[in-house]
Coordinates of C-alpha atoms in Angstrom, one line a residue:
Chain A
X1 CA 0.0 0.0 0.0
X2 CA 2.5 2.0 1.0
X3 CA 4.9 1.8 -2.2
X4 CA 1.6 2.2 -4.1
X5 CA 0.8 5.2 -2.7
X6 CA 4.5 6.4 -3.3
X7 CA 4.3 5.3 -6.9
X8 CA 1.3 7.8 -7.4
X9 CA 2.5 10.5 -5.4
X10 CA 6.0 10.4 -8.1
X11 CA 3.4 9.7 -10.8
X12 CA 1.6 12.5 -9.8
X13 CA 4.4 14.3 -9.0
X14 CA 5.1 14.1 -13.0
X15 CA 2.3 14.7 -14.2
X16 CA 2.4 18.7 -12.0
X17 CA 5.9 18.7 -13.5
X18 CA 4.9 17.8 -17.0
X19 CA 1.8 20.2 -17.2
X20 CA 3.4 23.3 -15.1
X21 CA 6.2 23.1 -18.1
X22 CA 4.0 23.7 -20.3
X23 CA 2.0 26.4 -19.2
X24 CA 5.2 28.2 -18.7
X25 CA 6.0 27.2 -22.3
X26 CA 3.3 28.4 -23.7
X27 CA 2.8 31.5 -21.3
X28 CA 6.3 32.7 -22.8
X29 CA 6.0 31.5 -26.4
X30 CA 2.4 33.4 -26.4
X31 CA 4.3 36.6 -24.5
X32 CA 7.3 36.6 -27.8
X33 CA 4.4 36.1 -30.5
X34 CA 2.5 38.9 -29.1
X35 CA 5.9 41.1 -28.5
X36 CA 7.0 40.4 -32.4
X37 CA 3.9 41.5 -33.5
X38 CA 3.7 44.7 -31.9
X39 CA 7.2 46.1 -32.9
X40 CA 7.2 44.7 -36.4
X41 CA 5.4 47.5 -38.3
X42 CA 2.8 46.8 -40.9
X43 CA 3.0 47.2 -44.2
X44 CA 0.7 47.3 -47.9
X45 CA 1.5 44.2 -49.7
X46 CA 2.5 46.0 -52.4
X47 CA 5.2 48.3 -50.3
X48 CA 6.8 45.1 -48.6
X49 CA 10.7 45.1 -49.1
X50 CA 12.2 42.1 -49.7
X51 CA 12.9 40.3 -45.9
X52 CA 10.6 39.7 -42.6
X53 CA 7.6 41.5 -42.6
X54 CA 4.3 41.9 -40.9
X55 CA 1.1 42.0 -43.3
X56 CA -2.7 42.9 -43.1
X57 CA -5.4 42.0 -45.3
X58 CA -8.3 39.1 -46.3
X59 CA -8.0 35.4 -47.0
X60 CA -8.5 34.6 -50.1
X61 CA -8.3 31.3 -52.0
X62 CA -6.5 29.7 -54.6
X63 CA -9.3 26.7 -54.3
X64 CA -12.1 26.4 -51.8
X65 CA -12.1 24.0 -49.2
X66 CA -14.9 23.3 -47.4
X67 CA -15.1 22.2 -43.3
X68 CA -16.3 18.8 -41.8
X69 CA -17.7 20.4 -38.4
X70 CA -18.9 23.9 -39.2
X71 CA -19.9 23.6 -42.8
X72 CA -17.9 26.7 -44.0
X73 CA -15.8 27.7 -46.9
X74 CA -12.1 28.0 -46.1
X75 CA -8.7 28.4 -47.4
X76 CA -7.1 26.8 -44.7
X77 CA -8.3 23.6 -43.1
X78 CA -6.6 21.0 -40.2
X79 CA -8.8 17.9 -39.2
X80 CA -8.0 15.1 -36.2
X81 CA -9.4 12.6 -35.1
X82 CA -8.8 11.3 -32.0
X83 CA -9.7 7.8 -30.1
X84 CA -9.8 7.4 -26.4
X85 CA -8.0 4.4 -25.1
X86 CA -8.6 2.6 -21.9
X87 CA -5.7 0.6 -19.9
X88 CA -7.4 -0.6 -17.0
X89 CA -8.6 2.4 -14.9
X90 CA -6.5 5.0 -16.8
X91 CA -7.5 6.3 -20.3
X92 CA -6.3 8.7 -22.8
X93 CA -6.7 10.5 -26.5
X94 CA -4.4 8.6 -29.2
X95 CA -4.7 10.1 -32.8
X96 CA -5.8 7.9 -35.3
X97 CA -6.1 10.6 -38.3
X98 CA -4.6 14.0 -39.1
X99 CA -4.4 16.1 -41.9
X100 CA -3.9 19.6 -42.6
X101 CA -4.1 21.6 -46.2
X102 CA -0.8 22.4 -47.8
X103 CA -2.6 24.3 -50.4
X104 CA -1.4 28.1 -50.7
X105 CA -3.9 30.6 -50.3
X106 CA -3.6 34.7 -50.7
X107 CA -3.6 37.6 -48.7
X108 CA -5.3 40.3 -50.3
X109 CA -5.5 44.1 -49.6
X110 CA -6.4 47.2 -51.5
X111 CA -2.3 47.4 -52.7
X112 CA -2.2 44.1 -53.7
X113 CA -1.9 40.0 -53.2
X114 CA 0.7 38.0 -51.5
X115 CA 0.5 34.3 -51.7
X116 CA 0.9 32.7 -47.8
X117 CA 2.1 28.9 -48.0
X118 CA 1.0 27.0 -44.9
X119 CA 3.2 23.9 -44.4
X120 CA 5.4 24.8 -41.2
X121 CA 3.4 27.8 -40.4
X122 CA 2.2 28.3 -36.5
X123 CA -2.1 29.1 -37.1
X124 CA -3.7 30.8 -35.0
X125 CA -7.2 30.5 -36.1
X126 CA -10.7 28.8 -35.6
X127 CA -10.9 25.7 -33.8
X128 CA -14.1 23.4 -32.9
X129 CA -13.9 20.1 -30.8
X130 CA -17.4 17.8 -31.4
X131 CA -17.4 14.1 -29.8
X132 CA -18.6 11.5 -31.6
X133 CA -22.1 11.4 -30.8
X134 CA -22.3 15.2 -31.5
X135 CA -22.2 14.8 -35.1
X136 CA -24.8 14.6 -37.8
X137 CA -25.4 11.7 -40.1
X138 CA -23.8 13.2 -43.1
X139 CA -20.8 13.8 -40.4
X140 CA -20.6 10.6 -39.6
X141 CA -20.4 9.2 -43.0
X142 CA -17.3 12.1 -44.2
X143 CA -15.7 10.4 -41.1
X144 CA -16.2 6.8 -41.5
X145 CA -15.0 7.4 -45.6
X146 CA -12.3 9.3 -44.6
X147 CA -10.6 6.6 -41.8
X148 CA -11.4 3.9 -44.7
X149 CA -9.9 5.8 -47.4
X150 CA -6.7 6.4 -45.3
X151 CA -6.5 3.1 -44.6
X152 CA -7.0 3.8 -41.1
X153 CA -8.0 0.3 -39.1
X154 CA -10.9 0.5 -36.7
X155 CA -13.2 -2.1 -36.1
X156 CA -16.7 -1.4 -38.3
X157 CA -19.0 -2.4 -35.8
X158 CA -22.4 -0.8 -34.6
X159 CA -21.4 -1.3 -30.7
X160 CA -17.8 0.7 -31.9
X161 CA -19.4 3.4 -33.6
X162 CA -22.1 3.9 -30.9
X163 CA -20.1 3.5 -27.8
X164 CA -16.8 4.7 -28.5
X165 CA -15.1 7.9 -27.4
X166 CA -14.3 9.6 -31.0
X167 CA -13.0 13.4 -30.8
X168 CA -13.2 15.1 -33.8
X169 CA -10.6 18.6 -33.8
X170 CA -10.7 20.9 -36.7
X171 CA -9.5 24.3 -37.1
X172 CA -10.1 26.4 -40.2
X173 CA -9.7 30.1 -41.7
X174 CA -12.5 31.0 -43.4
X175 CA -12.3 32.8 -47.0
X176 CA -12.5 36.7 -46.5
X177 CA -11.6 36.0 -43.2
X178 CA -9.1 39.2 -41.7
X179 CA -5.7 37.6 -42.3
X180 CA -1.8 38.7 -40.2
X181 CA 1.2 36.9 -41.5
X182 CA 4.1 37.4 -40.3
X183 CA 7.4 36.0 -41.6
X184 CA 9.8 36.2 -44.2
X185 CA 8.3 38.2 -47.8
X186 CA 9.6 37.1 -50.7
X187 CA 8.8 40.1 -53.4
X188 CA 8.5 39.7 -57.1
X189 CA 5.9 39.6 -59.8
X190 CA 6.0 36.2 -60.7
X191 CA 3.4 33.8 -59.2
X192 CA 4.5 30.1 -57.7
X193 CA 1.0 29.4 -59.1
X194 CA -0.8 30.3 -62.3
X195 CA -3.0 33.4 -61.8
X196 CA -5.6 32.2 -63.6
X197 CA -6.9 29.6 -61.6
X198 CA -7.5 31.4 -59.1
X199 CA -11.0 32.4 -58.5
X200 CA -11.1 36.2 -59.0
X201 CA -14.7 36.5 -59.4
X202 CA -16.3 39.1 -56.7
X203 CA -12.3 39.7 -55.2
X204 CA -12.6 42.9 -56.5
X205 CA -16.4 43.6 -55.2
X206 CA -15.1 42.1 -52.0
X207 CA -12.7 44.5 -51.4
X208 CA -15.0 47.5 -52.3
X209 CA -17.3 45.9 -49.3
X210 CA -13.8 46.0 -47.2
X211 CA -14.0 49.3 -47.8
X212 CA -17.6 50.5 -47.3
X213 CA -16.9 48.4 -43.7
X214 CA -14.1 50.6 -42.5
X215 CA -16.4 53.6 -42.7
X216 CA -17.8 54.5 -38.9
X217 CA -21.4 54.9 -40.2
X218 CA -21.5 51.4 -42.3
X219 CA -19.5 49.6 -39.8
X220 CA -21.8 50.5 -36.9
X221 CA -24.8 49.8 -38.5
X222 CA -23.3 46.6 -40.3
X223 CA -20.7 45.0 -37.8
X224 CA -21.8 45.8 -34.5
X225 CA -24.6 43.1 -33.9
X226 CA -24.8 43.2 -29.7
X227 CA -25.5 46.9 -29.9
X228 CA -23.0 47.9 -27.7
X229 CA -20.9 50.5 -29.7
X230 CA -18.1 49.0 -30.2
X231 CA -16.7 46.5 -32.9
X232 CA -15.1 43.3 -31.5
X233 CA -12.4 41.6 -33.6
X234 CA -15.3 38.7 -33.4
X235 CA -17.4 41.1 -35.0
X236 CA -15.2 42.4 -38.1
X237 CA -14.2 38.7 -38.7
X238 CA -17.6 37.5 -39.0
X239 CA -18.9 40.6 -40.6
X240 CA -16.3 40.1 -43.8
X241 CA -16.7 36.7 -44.3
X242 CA -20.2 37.7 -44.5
X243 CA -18.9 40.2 -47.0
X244 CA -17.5 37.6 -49.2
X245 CA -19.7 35.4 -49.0
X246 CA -22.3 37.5 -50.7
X247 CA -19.4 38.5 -53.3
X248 CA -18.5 35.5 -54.5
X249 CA -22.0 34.3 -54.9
X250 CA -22.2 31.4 -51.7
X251 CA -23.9 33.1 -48.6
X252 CA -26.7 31.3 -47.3
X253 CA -28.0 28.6 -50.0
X254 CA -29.7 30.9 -52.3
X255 CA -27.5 31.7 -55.5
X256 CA -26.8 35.4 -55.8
X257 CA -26.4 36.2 -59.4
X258 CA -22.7 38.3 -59.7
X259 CA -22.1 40.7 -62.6
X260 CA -20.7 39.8 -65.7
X261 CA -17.5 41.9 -66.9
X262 CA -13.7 43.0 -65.8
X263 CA -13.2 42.3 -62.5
X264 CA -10.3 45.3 -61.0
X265 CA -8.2 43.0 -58.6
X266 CA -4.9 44.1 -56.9
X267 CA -1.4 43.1 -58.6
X268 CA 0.7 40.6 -57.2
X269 CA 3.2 41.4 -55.1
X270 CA 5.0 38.0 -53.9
X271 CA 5.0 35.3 -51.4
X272 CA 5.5 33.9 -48.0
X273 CA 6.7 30.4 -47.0
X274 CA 7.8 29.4 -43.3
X275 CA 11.3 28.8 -43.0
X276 CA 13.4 28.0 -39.5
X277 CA 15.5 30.7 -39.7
X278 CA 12.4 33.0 -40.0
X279 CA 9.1 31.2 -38.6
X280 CA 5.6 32.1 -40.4
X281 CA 2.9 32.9 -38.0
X282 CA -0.6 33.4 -39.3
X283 CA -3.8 34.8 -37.5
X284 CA -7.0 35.1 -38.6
X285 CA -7.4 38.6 -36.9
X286 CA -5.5 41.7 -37.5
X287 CA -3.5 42.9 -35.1
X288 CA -5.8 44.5 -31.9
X289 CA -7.9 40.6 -32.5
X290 CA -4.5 38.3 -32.4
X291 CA -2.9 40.0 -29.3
X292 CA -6.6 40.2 -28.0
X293 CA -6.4 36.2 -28.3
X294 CA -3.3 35.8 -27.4
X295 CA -2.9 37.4 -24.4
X296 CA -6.2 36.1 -22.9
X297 CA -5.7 34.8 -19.6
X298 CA -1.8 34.6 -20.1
X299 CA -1.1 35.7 -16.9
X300 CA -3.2 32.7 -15.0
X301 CA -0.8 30.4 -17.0
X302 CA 2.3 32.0 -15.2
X303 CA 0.7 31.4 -12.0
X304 CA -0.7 28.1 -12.7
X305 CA 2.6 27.1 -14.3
X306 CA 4.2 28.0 -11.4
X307 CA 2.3 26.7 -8.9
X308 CA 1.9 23.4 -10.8
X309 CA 5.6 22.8 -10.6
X310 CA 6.0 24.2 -7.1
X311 CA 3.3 21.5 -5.8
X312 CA 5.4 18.9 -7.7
X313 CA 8.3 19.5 -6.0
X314 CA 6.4 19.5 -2.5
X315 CA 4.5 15.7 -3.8
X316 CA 8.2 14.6 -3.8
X317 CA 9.6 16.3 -0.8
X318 CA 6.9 14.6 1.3
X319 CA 7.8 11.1 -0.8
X320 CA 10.9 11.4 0.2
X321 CA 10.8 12.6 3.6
Chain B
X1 CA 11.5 23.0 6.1
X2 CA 7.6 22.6 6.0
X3 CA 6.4 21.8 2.8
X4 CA 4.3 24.6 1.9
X5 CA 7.2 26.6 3.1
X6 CA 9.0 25.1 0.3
X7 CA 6.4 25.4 -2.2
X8 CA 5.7 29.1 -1.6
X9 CA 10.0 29.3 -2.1
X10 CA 10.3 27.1 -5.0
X11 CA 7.0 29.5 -6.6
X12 CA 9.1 32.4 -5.7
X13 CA 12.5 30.7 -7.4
X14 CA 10.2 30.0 -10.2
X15 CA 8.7 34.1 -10.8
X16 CA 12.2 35.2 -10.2
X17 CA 13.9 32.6 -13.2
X18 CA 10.7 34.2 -15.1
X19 CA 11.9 37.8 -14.7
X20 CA 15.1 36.7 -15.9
X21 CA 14.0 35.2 -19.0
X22 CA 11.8 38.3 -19.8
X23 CA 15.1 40.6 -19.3
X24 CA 16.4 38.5 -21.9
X25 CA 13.8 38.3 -23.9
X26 CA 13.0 42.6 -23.9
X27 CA 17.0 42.8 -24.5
X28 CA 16.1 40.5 -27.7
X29 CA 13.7 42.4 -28.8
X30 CA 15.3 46.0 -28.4
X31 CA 18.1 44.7 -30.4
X32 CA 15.8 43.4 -33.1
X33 CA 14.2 46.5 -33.3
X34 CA 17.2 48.8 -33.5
X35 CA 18.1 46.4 -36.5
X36 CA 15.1 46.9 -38.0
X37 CA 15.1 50.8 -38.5
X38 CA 19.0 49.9 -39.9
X39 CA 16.9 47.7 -42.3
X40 CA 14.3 49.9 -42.6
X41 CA 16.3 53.0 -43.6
X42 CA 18.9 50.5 -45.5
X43 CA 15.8 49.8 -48.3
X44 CA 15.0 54.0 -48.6
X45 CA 19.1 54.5 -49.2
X46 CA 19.2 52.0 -52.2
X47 CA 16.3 53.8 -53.8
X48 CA 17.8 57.1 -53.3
X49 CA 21.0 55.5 -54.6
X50 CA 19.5 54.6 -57.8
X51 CA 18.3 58.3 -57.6
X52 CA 20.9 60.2 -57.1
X53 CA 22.6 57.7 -59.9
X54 CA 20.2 58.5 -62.5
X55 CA 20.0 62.3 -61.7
X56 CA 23.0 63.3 -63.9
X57 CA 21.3 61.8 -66.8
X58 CA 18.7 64.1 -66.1
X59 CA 20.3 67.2 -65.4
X60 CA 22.1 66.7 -69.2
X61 CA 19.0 66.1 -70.6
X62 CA 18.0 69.5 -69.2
X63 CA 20.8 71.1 -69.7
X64 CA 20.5 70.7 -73.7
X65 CA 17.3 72.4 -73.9
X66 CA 17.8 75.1 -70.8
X67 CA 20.6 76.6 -71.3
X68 CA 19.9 79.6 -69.2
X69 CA 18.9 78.0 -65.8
X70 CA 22.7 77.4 -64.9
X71 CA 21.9 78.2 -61.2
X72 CA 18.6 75.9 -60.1
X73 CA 20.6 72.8 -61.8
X74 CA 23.8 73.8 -60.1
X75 CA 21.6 74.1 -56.7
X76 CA 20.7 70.3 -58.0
X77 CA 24.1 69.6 -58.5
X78 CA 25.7 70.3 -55.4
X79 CA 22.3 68.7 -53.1
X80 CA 23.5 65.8 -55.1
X81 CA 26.7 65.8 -54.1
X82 CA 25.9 66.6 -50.6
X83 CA 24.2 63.5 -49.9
X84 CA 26.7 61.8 -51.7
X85 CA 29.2 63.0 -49.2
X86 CA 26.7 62.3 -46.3
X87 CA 27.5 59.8 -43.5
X88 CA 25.1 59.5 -41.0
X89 CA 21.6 58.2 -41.4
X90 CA 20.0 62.3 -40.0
X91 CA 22.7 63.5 -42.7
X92 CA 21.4 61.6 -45.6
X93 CA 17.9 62.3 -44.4
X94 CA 18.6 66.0 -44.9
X95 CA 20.6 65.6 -47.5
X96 CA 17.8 63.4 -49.3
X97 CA 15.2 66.1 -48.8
X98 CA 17.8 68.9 -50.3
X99 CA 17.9 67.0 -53.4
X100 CA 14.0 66.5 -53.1
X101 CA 13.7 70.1 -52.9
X102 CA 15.7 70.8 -55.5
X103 CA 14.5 68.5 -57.6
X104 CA 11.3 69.9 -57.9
X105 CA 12.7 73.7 -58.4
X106 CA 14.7 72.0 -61.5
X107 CA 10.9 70.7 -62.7
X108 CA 9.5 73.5 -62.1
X109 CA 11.8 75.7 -64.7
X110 CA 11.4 72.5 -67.0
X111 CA 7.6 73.2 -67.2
X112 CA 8.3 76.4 -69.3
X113 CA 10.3 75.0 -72.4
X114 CA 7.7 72.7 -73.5
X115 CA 10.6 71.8 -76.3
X116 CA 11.8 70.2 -73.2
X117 CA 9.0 68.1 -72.0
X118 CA 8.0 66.7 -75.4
X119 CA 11.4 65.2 -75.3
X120 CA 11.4 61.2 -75.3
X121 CA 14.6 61.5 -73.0
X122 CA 13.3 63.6 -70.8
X123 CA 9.8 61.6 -70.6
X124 CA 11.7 58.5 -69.9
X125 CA 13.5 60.0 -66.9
X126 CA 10.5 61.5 -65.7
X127 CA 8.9 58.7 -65.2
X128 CA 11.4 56.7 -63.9
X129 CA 12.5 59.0 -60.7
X130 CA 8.3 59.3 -60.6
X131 CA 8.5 55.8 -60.1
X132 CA 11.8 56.0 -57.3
X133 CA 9.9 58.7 -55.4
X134 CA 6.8 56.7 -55.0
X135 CA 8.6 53.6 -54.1
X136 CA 10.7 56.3 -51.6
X137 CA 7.2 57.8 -50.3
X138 CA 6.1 53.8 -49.7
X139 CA 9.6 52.6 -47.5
X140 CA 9.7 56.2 -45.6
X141 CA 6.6 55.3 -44.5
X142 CA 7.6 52.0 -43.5
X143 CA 10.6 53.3 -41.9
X144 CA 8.8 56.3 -39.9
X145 CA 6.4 53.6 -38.0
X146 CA 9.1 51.4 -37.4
X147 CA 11.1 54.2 -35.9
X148 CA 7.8 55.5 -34.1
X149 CA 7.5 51.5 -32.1
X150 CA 10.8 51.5 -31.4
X151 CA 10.7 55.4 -29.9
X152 CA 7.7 54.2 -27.9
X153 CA 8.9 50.7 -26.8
X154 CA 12.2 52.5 -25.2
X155 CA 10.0 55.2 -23.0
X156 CA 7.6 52.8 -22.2
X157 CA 8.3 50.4 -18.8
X158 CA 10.0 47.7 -18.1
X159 CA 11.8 48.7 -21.6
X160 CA 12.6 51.9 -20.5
X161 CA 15.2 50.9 -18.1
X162 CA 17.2 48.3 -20.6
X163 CA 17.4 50.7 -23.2
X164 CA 19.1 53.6 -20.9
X165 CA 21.2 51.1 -20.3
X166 CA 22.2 49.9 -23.7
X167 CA 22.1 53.5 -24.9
X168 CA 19.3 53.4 -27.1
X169 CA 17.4 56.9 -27.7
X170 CA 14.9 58.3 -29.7
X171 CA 15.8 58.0 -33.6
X172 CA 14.3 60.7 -35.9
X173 CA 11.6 60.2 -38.3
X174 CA 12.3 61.1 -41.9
X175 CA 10.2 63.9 -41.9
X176 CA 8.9 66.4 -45.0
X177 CA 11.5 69.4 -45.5
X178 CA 10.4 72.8 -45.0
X179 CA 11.8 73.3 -48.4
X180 CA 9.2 70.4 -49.4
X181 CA 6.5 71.5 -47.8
X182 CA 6.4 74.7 -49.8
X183 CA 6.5 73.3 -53.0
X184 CA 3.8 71.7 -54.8
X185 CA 3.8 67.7 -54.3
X186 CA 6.4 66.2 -56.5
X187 CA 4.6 63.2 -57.8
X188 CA 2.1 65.7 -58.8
X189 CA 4.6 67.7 -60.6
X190 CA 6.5 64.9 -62.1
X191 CA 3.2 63.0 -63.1
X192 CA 1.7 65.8 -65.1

């Protein structure tokens, strides 16, 4: 009894060392993120010199993607799938299915267009969590032909599917979503991918609605849903994905007829890509929104680090005493 | 020692290492952002380079048709050379905005020998240091914020402190001449 109780005091012990470490990890890794954003200054795409720079504008895709869990049109998807395993009393999440796009997606502003490759990159964006059972039947089936596609192996029986613990993780930017990279720019005129397959249509409407939006009177009758006089970074995001959703012809599930005719779009201006020697970070928000989200609660994660790891190192003084 | 005697020492041991780090860390990023006004004002200088390289092409062309302005291109002449001559980043700024200045009083005289601004040459000059002053209006901007963060970050506190100590003070904007200010815009002028 007694060496079993020591073993989970040590285990337990660990476990306060293990998850103070890394809310002190993250505390300080969110604290240099938020610090590199505020001192690099912004720029229009088209101005960007050659080197690390920080850059504001919309999402905007190359090719649609489209989310599992929230049904939306992105230009940036990650999916997991996750299935909890039980040893005996204990139990944990082991991933059984990951992927996330590779595909290159731009970042428009009224200067011009920068195309943002995210392999490598650090994403801050979107994220929803739905168990198994949360799903809908059209859900369910995306899932079950994705693990079978992937050759993923899990037992195809009804007592599986009903009772086990499936965690489905996806994070997404949406298209016209506010976009912040920040990393090394590559300028130049010439395009990694072929200009015309990307979907222009309603990028230069879009942008006019940018516009109109950053105008007090149309952003406070427009953005500001609560009421409450002021325009949350939730608020602007949702409000121009609204925007280009009607522009490109796909908000709601009635077809909006677009225009016919020349579409003015911004030039392109060059790239981005995530190196080591110069990490790519990428928000969904501008600036005031990422440092809004990544500073929230930050400074419970000091204390809880540190006390975390302080009441490990009491667990093993009393072990050992 | 009583355990939670030791915990509330090994939490302090813990803050203090965290303080340490962050000195670190704002020393970092001081640094970083002292290198990027050098960067900053290192992209304005090559344009103004490539400036102050193609301005004698210009003032030839000029010269051919304006034979009797001999002392607004010599004023050109010798900003030129002045900022050629300049060392410091504050002495190339105001050496820059001499030749800015002067630029535009050389443009100015141009406008009355329309011989003169018919002339392909000229044209083609015209637009090219149109083109250098835009991409020099686009980087001072640049350069102006960065310098405005960093002025900021070094009064503000806990940064305020480090960067007395490294010796870091306020760096000055590139700001608009007087000379300039008189003058009618010269992308206007040189766009017309």
């Amino acid at each position: 009894m007694r060496h079993s109780s020591g073993e989970n005091f040590i285990q337990l012990a660990g476990f306060c060392f293990f998850f103070g470490g890394a809310l002190l990890w993250d505390w300080q890794r969110r604290m240099r993120r938020s610090r590199k954003i505020e001192d690099t200054a912004r720029v229009p795409v088209a101005s960007a010199a050659q080197g690390h720079a920080e850059l504001h504008g919309y999402a905007w895709p190359i090719q649609t993607l489209s989310t599992l869990l929230s049904g939306k049109t992105a230009v940036y998807r990650s999916l997991k799938i996750e299935k909890n395993v039980r040893r005996g009393k204990r139990s944990h999440w082991v991933t059984i299915y990951e992927e996330k796009s590779e595909r290159p997606f731009y970042l428009v502003d009224s200067s011009g267009m920068a195309l943002i490759y995210p392999p490598g990159a650090e994403i801050e964006c979107q994220c929803l969590e739905k168990a198994w059972f949360q799903l809908g039947d059209e859900q369910r089936l995306t899932v079950n032909e994705l693990l079978r596609t992937h050759g993923v192996d899990v037992p195809m029986s009804w007592g599986f599917w009903i009772f086990s613990s499936l965690r489905i993780t996806e994070r997404w930017i949406d298209a016209g979503s506010p976009l912040l990279a920040l990393g090394q720019f590559r300028s130049g005129q010439d395009s990694l991918i072929p200009m015309k397959s990307t979907p222009m249509r309603g990028l230069g409407q879009f942008l006019e609605k940018v516009q109109k939006l950053s105008r007090p009177e149309f952003a406070a009758f427009i953005l500001d849903k609560n009421r409450d006089g002021v325009i949350s970074a939730e608020e602007h995001h949702d409000g121009v994905v609204a925007a280009a959703s009607l522009s490109t012809g796909t908000y709601g599930s009635r077809p909006i007829v677009i225009p016919k005719g020349g579409e003015k779009s911004p030039g392109f201006s060059g790239q981005m890509t995530h190196s080591t020697a110069d990490p790519l970070f990428i928000s969904d928000h501008h600036e005031k929104g990422t440092l809004e989200r990544l500073l929230k609660w930050n400074f419970l994660r000091l204390i809880a680090g540190a006390a975390a790891i302080s009441t490990g190192v009491i667990l093993v003084y009393l072990q050992m005493r | 020692m009583n355990p939670i005697q030791l915990g509330i020492l090994v939490f302090g041991a813990i803050l203090v290492g965290v303080l340490v780090m962050s000195l670190i860390h704002i020393y970092n990023a001081l640094v970083d952002l002292r290198n990027q006004i050098d960067r900053a004002w290192a992209n304005i200088e090559v344009i103004l380079k490539q400036r102050h390289d193609e301005l004698p092409q210009l003032i030839t062309v000029i010269q051919q048709f304006t034979q009797y302005e001999r002392a607004t291109l010599d004023r050109l002449i010798e900003a030129r050379t002045r900022y050629g001559s300049a060392s410091s980043i504050n002495d190339k700024v105001k050496a820059a905005s001499e030749v800015s200045s002067a630029l535009q009083g050389v443009l100015v005289v141009a406008e009355g020998y329309p011989e003169l601004k018919s002339s392909d040459q000229f044209v083609h000059f015209q637009q090219r240091i149109s083109a250098l002053e835009n991409q020099i209006a686009d980087r001072r901007e640049l350069f102006n914020e960065t310098v405005t963060r960093f002025n900021v970050r070094i009064q503000q506190i806990p940064d305020v402190f480090l960067a007395s100590a490294l010796g870091y003070s306020k760096t000055d904007l590139y700001r608009i001449s007087h000379a300039e200010k008189k003058m009618p815009s010269l992308k206007m002028k040189l766009s017309a």
